[in-house]
Amino acid sequence: MRQPGWIFILAFVASLYGGQTAARDYRAGALVISQAWAPEGLGKQKIGVAYFTIRNQGETPDRLLAIELPAGGAATLHESLMQDGVMRMRPVEAPEIPPGGELLLQPGGLHVMLSNLPATLTAGEQLRLKLQFAVAGETEIEAEVRPRPAPAAGKGHQDH
Ligand SMILES: [Cu+2]
């Protein structure tokens, strides 16, 4: 069956938006969640990290209460910090997203720690995350699994 040309145009546009710089935005009440991504897993590891940005466009503070993985596995909020020259992590409880402000999850700082994943994260896949907020309620987003940058000399824990 012949497909009309516009289907190919749509597929092309979709492929552009699937690229590294344009993860889609998600809305939940006054919150906008953007730039959701996770680095691919190494070898057969069933752990990982995920990052995203939450902007609060409302006038009420909100909190990120919990994260679930609908496809299986456990997700916990962690924070990385330097302690005596060593990078350590600690759990973070319900961080605030101030009105007009944002909560930034990024390498070297706040992140979602993933464990007991059903499969190793593979570049190009989407990882579903269910976020629970105090005010905005529950919302589901997809984090794009991206290839890792070339590893910097033997530091396996760098993306925390
Ligand atoms: Cu961690």
PDB file of C-alpha atoms and ligand atoms in Angstrom:
ATOM      1  CA  MET A   1       0.000   0.000   0.000  1.00  0.00           C
ATOM      2  CA  ARG A   2       1.319   3.447  -0.911  1.00  0.00           C
ATOM      3  CA  GLN A   3       1.726   5.821   1.948  1.00  0.00           C
ATOM      4  CA  PRO A   4       1.190   9.511   1.385  1.00  0.00           C
ATOM      5  CA  GLY A   5       4.303  11.679   1.555  1.00  0.00           C
ATOM      6  CA  TRP A   6       3.261  13.507   4.700  1.00  0.00           C
ATOM      7  CA  ILE A   7       3.698  10.354   6.754  1.00  0.00           C
ATOM      8  CA  PHE A   8       7.380  10.437   5.893  1.00  0.00           C
ATOM      9  CA  ILE A   9       7.561  14.112   6.749  1.00  0.00           C
ATOM     10  CA  LEU A  10       5.984  13.397  10.147  1.00  0.00           C
ATOM     11  CA  ALA A  11       8.385  10.540  10.731  1.00  0.00           C
ATOM     12  CA  PHE A  12      11.272  12.830   9.876  1.00  0.00           C
ATOM     13  CA  VAL A  13      10.064  15.568  12.234  1.00  0.00           C
ATOM     14  CA  ALA A  14       9.519  12.959  14.952  1.00  0.00           C
ATOM     15  CA  SER A  15      13.078  11.745  14.478  1.00  0.00           C
ATOM     16  CA  LEU A  16      14.364  15.290  14.968  1.00  0.00           C
ATOM     17  CA  TYR A  17      12.465  15.622  18.224  1.00  0.00           C
ATOM     18  CA  GLY A  18      13.779  12.273  19.386  1.00  0.00           C
ATOM     19  CA  GLY A  19      17.272  13.741  19.330  1.00  0.00           C
ATOM     20  CA  GLN A  20      19.404  14.520  22.355  1.00  0.00           C
ATOM     21  CA  THR A  21      18.546  18.167  22.700  1.00  0.00           C
ATOM     22  CA  ALA A  22      14.765  18.029  22.519  1.00  0.00           C
ATOM     23  CA  ALA A  23      13.292  15.714  25.126  1.00  0.00           C
ATOM     24  CA  ARG A  24       9.615  16.599  25.380  1.00  0.00           C
ATOM     25  CA  ASP A  25       7.984  18.634  28.123  1.00  0.00           C
ATOM     26  CA  TYR A  26       5.306  17.258  30.426  1.00  0.00           C
ATOM     27  CA  ARG A  27       2.745  19.282  32.344  1.00  0.00           C
ATOM     28  CA  ALA A  28       1.242  18.469  35.711  1.00  0.00           C
ATOM     29  CA  GLY A  29      -0.827  21.296  37.147  1.00  0.00           C
ATOM     30  CA  ALA A  30       1.497  24.281  37.467  1.00  0.00           C
ATOM     31  CA  LEU A  31       4.596  22.135  36.913  1.00  0.00           C
ATOM     32  CA  VAL A  32       6.517  21.597  33.710  1.00  0.00           C
ATOM     33  CA  ILE A  33       8.864  18.629  33.604  1.00  0.00           C
ATOM     34  CA  SER A  34      11.491  18.727  30.885  1.00  0.00           C
ATOM     35  CA  GLN A  35      14.831  17.254  29.791  1.00  0.00           C
ATOM     36  CA  ALA A  36      14.105  13.809  31.192  1.00  0.00           C
ATOM     37  CA  TRP A  37      16.939  11.432  30.374  1.00  0.00           C
ATOM     38  CA  ALA A  38      18.980   8.540  31.682  1.00  0.00           C
ATOM     39  CA  PRO A  39      22.388   7.262  30.589  1.00  0.00           C
ATOM     40  CA  GLU A  40      22.445   3.753  29.144  1.00  0.00           C
ATOM     41  CA  GLY A  41      23.475   0.918  31.434  1.00  0.00           C
ATOM     42  CA  LEU A  42      26.914  -0.631  31.301  1.00  0.00           C
ATOM     43  CA  GLY A  43      27.213  -4.341  30.575  1.00  0.00           C
ATOM     44  CA  LYS A  44      24.299  -6.130  32.182  1.00  0.00           C
ATOM     45  CA  GLN A  45      23.824  -3.806  35.118  1.00  0.00           C
ATOM     46  CA  LYS A  46      20.285  -3.401  36.429  1.00  0.00           C
ATOM     47  CA  ILE A  47      20.880  -0.060  38.080  1.00  0.00           C
ATOM     48  CA  GLY A  48      20.969   3.447  36.698  1.00  0.00           C
ATOM     49  CA  VAL A  49      20.213   7.118  37.216  1.00  0.00           C
ATOM     50  CA  ALA A  50      17.656   9.455  35.723  1.00  0.00           C
ATOM     51  CA  TYR A  51      17.586  13.234  35.495  1.00  0.00           C
ATOM     52  CA  PHE A  52      14.991  15.877  34.676  1.00  0.00           C
ATOM     53  CA  THR A  53      14.069  19.479  35.423  1.00  0.00           C
ATOM     54  CA  ILE A  54      10.851  20.550  37.144  1.00  0.00           C
ATOM     55  CA  ARG A  55       9.711  24.159  36.773  1.00  0.00           C
ATOM     56  CA  ASN A  56       6.954  25.525  38.960  1.00  0.00           C
ATOM     57  CA  GLN A  57       4.939  28.128  37.054  1.00  0.00           C
ATOM     58  CA  GLY A  58       2.361  28.441  39.811  1.00  0.00           C
ATOM     59  CA  GLU A  59       2.213  30.454  42.998  1.00  0.00           C
ATOM     60  CA  THR A  60       2.251  27.587  45.472  1.00  0.00           C
ATOM     61  CA  PRO A  61       5.299  25.590  46.502  1.00  0.00           C
ATOM     62  CA  ASP A  62       5.118  21.923  45.545  1.00  0.00           C
ATOM     63  CA  ARG A  63       7.116  18.860  46.561  1.00  0.00           C
ATOM     64  CA  LEU A  64       8.290  15.785  44.747  1.00  0.00           C
ATOM     65  CA  LEU A  65       7.085  13.057  47.116  1.00  0.00           C
ATOM     66  CA  ALA A  66       7.840   9.807  45.331  1.00  0.00           C
ATOM     67  CA  ILE A  67       8.916   8.204  42.067  1.00  0.00           C
ATOM     68  CA  GLU A  68       7.766   4.824  40.790  1.00  0.00           C
ATOM     69  CA  LEU A  69       8.822   2.743  37.825  1.00  0.00           C
ATOM     70  CA  PRO A  70       5.672   1.307  36.172  1.00  0.00           C
ATOM     71  CA  ALA A  71       7.767  -1.213  34.222  1.00  0.00           C
ATOM     72  CA  GLY A  72       9.456  -2.532  37.369  1.00  0.00           C
ATOM     73  CA  GLY A  73      12.340  -1.658  39.632  1.00  0.00           C
ATOM     74  CA  ALA A  74      12.812   0.826  42.429  1.00  0.00           C
ATOM     75  CA  ALA A  75      13.464   4.563  42.252  1.00  0.00           C
ATOM     76  CA  THR A  76      14.828   6.737  45.051  1.00  0.00           C
ATOM     77  CA  LEU A  77      15.828  10.388  45.121  1.00  0.00           C
ATOM     78  CA  HIS A  78      19.500  10.868  45.910  1.00  0.00           C
ATOM     79  CA  GLU A  79      21.872  13.735  46.200  1.00  0.00           C
ATOM     80  CA  SER A  80      25.566  13.569  45.420  1.00  0.00           C
ATOM     81  CA  LEU A  81      27.951  15.563  47.485  1.00  0.00           C
ATOM     82  CA  MET A  82      31.665  15.834  47.968  1.00  0.00           C
ATOM     83  CA  GLN A  83      32.810  14.747  51.400  1.00  0.00           C
ATOM     84  CA  ASP A  84      36.512  14.704  52.260  1.00  0.00           C
ATOM     85  CA  GLY A  85      37.283  14.621  48.572  1.00  0.00           C
ATOM     86  CA  VAL A  86      35.071  11.601  47.962  1.00  0.00           C
ATOM     87  CA  MET A  87      31.790  11.685  46.046  1.00  0.00           C
ATOM     88  CA  ARG A  88      29.019  10.328  48.256  1.00  0.00           C
ATOM     89  CA  MET A  89      25.279   9.982  47.937  1.00  0.00           C
ATOM     90  CA  ARG A  90      22.476  10.380  50.401  1.00  0.00           C
ATOM     91  CA  PRO A  91      18.700   9.983  50.122  1.00  0.00           C
ATOM     92  CA  VAL A  92      16.647  13.155  49.773  1.00  0.00           C
ATOM     93  CA  GLU A  93      13.117  13.459  51.165  1.00  0.00           C
ATOM     94  CA  ALA A  94      10.429  15.389  49.291  1.00  0.00           C
ATOM     95  CA  PRO A  95      12.463  18.291  47.838  1.00  0.00           C
ATOM     96  CA  GLU A  96      10.590  21.529  47.251  1.00  0.00           C
ATOM     97  CA  ILE A  97       9.882  23.142  43.906  1.00  0.00           C
ATOM     98  CA  PRO A  98       9.443  26.814  44.854  1.00  0.00           C
ATOM     99  CA  PRO A  99       6.898  28.969  43.015  1.00  0.00           C
ATOM    100  CA  GLY A 100       8.575  30.520  40.000  1.00  0.00           C
ATOM    101  CA  GLY A 101      11.589  28.311  40.609  1.00  0.00           C
ATOM    102  CA  GLU A 102      12.867  24.927  39.534  1.00  0.00           C
ATOM    103  CA  LEU A 103      14.227  21.686  40.846  1.00  0.00           C
ATOM    104  CA  LEU A 104      17.173  20.513  38.816  1.00  0.00           C
ATOM    105  CA  LEU A 105      18.250  16.876  38.676  1.00  0.00           C
ATOM    106  CA  GLN A 106      21.610  16.590  36.976  1.00  0.00           C
ATOM    107  CA  PRO A 107      24.898  14.678  37.048  1.00  0.00           C
ATOM    108  CA  GLY A 108      26.835  15.526  40.204  1.00  0.00           C
ATOM    109  CA  GLY A 109      23.743  16.655  42.114  1.00  0.00           C
ATOM    110  CA  LEU A 110      20.204  15.531  42.727  1.00  0.00           C
ATOM    111  CA  HIS A 111      19.263  12.378  40.789  1.00  0.00           C
ATOM    112  CA  VAL A 112      16.837   9.494  40.670  1.00  0.00           C
ATOM    113  CA  MET A 113      18.638   6.300  41.638  1.00  0.00           C
ATOM    114  CA  LEU A 114      17.279   3.284  39.778  1.00  0.00           C
ATOM    115  CA  SER A 115      17.740  -0.234  41.085  1.00  0.00           C
ATOM    116  CA  ASN A 116      16.374  -3.722  40.394  1.00  0.00           C
ATOM    117  CA  LEU A 117      15.534  -2.719  36.843  1.00  0.00           C
ATOM    118  CA  PRO A 118      13.898  -5.493  34.776  1.00  0.00           C
ATOM    119  CA  ALA A 119      16.535  -4.976  32.055  1.00  0.00           C
ATOM    120  CA  THR A 120      19.680  -3.002  31.353  1.00  0.00           C
ATOM    121  CA  LEU A 121      18.885   0.502  30.077  1.00  0.00           C
ATOM    122  CA  THR A 122      19.542   0.641  26.354  1.00  0.00           C
ATOM    123  CA  ALA A 123      20.158   3.838  24.382  1.00  0.00           C
ATOM    124  CA  GLY A 124      17.108   4.864  22.369  1.00  0.00           C
ATOM    125  CA  GLU A 125      14.616   3.363  24.800  1.00  0.00           C
ATOM    126  CA  GLN A 126      12.175   5.351  26.894  1.00  0.00           C
ATOM    127  CA  LEU A 127      12.096   4.782  30.622  1.00  0.00           C
ATOM    128  CA  ARG A 128       8.703   5.419  32.173  1.00  0.00           C
ATOM    129  CA  LEU A 129       8.653   7.245  35.508  1.00  0.00           C
ATOM    130  CA  LYS A 130       5.611   8.000  37.599  1.00  0.00           C
ATOM    131  CA  LEU A 131       6.097  11.141  39.664  1.00  0.00           C
ATOM    132  CA  GLN A 132       4.003  11.985  42.675  1.00  0.00           C
ATOM    133  CA  PHE A 133       3.724  15.615  43.776  1.00  0.00           C
ATOM    134  CA  ALA A 134       2.140  17.043  46.929  1.00  0.00           C
ATOM    135  CA  VAL A 135       0.083  19.608  45.012  1.00  0.00           C
ATOM    136  CA  ALA A 136       0.140  18.627  41.330  1.00  0.00           C
ATOM    137  CA  GLY A 137      -0.702  14.977  42.025  1.00  0.00           C
ATOM    138  CA  GLU A 138       0.573  12.091  39.926  1.00  0.00           C
ATOM    139  CA  THR A 139       1.977  12.249  36.453  1.00  0.00           C
ATOM    140  CA  GLU A 140       3.845   9.916  34.161  1.00  0.00           C
ATOM    141  CA  ILE A 141       6.827  10.943  32.074  1.00  0.00           C
ATOM    142  CA  GLU A 142       9.296   9.187  29.803  1.00  0.00           C
ATOM    143  CA  ALA A 143      13.025   9.615  30.142  1.00  0.00           C
ATOM    144  CA  GLU A 144      15.081   9.097  27.015  1.00  0.00           C
ATOM    145  CA  VAL A 145      17.891   6.615  27.486  1.00  0.00           C
ATOM    146  CA  ARG A 146      21.006   8.130  25.895  1.00  0.00           C
ATOM    147  CA  PRO A 147      24.388   6.731  24.974  1.00  0.00           C
ATOM    148  CA  ARG A 148      27.113   7.444  27.497  1.00  0.00           C
ATOM    149  CA  PRO A 149      29.802   9.924  26.611  1.00  0.00           C
ATOM    150  CA  ALA A 150      33.212   8.301  26.225  1.00  0.00           C
ATOM    151  CA  PRO A 151      34.243   7.219  29.752  1.00  0.00           C
ATOM    152  CA  ALA A 152      36.743   9.504  31.467  1.00  0.00           C
ATOM    153  CA  ALA A 153      39.636   7.381  32.711  1.00  0.00           C
ATOM    154  CA  GLY A 154      38.135   4.759  34.980  1.00  0.00           C
ATOM    155  CA  LYS A 155      35.713   6.808  37.062  1.00  0.00           C
ATOM    156  CA  GLY A 156      32.613   4.653  37.132  1.00  0.00           C
ATOM    157  CA  HIS A 157      30.616   6.785  39.527  1.00  0.00           C
ATOM    158  CA  GLN A 158      30.867  10.046  37.673  1.00  0.00           C
ATOM    159  CA  ASP A 159      27.261  10.395  36.660  1.00  0.00           C
ATOM    160  CA  HIS A 160      26.065  10.509  40.241  1.00  0.00           C
TER     161      HIS A 160
HETATM  162 CU    CU B   1      22.542   7.737  43.665  1.00  0.00          CU
END
